[in-house]
JSON list of C-alpha atoms in Angstrom, two decimals:
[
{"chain": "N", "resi": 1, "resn": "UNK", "atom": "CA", "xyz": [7.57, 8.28, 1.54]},
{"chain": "N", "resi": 2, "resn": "UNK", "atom": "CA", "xyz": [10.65, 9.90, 3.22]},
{"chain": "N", "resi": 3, "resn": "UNK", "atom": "CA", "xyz": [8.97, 8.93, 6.68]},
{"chain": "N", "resi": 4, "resn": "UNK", "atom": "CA", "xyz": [8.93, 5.46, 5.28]},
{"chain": "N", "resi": 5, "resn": "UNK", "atom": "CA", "xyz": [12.54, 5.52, 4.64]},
{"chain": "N", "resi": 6, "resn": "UNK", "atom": "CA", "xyz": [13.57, 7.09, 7.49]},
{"chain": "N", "resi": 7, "resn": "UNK", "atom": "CA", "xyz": [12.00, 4.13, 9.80]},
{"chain": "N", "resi": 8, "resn": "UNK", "atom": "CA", "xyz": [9.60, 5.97, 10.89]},
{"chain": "N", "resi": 9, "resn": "UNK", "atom": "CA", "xyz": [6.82, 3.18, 10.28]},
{"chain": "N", "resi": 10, "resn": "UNK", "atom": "CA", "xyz": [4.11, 4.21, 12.80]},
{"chain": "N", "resi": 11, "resn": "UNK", "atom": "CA", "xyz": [3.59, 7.93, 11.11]},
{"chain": "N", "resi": 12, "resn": "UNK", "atom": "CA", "xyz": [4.51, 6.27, 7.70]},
{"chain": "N", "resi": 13, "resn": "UNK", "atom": "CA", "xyz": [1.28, 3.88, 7.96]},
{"chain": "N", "resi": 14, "resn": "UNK", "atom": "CA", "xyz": [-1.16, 7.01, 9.63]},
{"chain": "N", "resi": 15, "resn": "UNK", "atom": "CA", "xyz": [0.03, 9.15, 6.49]},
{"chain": "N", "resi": 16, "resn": "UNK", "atom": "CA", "xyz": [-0.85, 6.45, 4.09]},
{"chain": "N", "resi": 17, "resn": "UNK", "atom": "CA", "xyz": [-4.04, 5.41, 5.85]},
{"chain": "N", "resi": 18, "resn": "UNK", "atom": "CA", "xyz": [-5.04, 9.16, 5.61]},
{"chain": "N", "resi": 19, "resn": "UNK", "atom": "CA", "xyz": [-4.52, 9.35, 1.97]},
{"chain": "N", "resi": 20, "resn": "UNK", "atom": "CA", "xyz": [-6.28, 6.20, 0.87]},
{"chain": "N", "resi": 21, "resn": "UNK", "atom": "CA", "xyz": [-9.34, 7.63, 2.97]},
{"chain": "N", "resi": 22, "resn": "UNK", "atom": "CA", "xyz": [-9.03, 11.34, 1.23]},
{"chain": "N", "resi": 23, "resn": "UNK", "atom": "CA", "xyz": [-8.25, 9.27, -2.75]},
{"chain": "N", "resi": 24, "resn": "UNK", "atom": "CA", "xyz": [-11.31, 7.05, -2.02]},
{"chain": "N", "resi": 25, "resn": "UNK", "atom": "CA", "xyz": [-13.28, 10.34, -0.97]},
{"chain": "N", "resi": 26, "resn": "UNK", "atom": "CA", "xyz": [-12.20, 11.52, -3.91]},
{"chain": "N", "resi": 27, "resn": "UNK", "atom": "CA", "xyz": [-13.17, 8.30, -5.85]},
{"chain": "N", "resi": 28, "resn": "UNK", "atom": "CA", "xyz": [-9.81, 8.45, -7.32]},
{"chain": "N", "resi": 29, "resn": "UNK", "atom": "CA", "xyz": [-9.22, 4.46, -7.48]},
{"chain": "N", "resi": 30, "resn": "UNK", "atom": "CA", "xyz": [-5.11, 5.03, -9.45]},
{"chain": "N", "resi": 31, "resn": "UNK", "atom": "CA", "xyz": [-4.48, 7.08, -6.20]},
{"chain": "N", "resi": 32, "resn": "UNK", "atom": "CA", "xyz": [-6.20, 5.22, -3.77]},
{"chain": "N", "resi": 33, "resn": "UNK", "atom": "CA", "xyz": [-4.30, 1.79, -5.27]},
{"chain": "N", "resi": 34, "resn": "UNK", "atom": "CA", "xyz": [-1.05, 3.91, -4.65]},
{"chain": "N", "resi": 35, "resn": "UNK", "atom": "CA", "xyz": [-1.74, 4.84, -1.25]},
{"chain": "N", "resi": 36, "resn": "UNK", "atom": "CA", "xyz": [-2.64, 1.49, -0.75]},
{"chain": "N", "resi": 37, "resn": "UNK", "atom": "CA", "xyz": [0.41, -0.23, -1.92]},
{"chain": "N", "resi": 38, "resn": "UNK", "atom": "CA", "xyz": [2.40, 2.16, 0.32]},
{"chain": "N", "resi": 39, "resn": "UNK", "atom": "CA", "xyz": [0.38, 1.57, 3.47]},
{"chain": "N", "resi": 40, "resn": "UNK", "atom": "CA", "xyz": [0.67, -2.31, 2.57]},
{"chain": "N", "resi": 41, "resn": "UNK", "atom": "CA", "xyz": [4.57, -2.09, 2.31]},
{"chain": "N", "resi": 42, "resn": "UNK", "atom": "CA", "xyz": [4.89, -0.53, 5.51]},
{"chain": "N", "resi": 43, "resn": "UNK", "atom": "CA", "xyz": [2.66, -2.67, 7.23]},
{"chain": "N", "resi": 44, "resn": "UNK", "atom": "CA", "xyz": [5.01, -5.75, 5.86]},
{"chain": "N", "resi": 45, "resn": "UNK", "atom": "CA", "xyz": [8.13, -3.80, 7.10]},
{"chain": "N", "resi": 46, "resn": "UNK", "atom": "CA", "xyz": [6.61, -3.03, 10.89]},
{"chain": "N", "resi": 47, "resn": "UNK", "atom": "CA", "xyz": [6.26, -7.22, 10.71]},
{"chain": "N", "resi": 48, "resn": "UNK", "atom": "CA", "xyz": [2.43, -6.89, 9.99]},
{"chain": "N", "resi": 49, "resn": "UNK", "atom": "CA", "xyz": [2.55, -9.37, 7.40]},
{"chain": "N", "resi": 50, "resn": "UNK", "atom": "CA", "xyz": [-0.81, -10.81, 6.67]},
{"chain": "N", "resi": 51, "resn": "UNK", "atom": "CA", "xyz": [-2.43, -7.01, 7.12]},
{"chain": "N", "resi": 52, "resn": "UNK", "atom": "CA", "xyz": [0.31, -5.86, 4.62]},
{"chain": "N", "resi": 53, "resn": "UNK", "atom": "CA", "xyz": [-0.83, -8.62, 2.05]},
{"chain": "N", "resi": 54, "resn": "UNK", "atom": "CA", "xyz": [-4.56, -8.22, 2.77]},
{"chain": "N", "resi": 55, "resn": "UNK", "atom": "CA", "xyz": [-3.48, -4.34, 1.73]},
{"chain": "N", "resi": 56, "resn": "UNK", "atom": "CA", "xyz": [-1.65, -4.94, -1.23]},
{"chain": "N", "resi": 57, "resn": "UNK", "atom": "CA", "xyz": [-4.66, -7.65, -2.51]},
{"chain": "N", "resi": 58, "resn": "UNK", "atom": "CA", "xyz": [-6.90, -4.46, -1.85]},
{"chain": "N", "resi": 59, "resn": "UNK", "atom": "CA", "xyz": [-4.55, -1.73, -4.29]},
{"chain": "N", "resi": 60, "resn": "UNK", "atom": "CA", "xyz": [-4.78, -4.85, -6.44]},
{"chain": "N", "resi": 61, "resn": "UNK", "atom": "CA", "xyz": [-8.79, -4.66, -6.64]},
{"chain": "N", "resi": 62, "resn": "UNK", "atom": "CA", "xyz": [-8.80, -1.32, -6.82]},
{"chain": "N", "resi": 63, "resn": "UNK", "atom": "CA", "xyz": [-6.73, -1.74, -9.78]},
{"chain": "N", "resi": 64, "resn": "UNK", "atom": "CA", "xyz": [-8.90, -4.43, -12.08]},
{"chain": "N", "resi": 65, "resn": "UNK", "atom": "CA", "xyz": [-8.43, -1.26, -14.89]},
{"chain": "N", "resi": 66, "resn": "UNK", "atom": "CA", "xyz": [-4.95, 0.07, -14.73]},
{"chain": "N", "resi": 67, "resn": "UNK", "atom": "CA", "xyz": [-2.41, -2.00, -15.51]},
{"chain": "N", "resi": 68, "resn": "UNK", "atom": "CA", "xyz": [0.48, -0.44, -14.22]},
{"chain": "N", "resi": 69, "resn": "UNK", "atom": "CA", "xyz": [-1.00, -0.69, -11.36]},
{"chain": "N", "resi": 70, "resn": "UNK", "atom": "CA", "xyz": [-1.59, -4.19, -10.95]},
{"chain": "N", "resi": 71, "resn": "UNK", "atom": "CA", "xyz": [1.38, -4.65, -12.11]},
{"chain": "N", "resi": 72, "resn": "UNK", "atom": "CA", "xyz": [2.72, -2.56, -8.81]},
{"chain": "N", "resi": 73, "resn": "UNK", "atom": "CA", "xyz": [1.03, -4.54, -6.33]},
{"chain": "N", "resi": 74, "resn": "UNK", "atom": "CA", "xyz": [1.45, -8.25, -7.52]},
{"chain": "N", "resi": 75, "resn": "UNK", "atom": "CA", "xyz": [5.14, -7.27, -7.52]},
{"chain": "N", "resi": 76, "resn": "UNK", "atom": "CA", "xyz": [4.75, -6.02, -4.28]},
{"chain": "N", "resi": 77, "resn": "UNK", "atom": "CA", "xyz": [2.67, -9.22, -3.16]},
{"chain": "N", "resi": 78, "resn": "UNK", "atom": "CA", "xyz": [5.70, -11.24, -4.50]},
{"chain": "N", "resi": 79, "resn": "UNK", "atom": "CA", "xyz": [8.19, -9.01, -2.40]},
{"chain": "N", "resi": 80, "resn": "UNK", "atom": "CA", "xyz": [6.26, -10.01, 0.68]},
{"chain": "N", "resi": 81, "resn": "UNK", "atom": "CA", "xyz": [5.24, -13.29, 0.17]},
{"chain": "N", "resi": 82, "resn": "UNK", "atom": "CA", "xyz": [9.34, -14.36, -1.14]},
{"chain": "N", "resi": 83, "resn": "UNK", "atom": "CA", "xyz": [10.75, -12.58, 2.21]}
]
């Protein structure tokens, strides 16, 4: 997160995409959707749009059981798609 915020976008996204693959190791779907959402954000905010949604749709599936979670990444998909 604080690599996120400090622009660092590049490192931000290899973090993330390292957690989802150790949470889906894991089978830990709540993490993986989190790890997921993050890697989805950044991917909107280095102007990878369309991968950033196709992310965020992914935390979403990953989330059919926990709705705070889906709740999460629709916002997110609304974020995107309204910007």
């Amino acid at each position: 997160m604080v690599k996120k915020r400090a622009g660092r976008f590049a490192e931000a996204a290899a973090s993330f995409r390292s957690s989802v693959e150790r949470f889906e190791a894991l089978g830990c779907k709540p993490g993986m959707a989190k790890a997921l959402i993050g890697l989805g954000t950044v991917e909107e905010l280095r102007g990878n749009v369309e991968e950033g949604l196709d992310t965020l749709r992914r935390a979403l599936a990953e989330e059919a059981d926990h709705n705070p979670g889906i709740a999460l990444s629709l916002n997110d998909i609304g974020v995107i798609q309204y910007l």
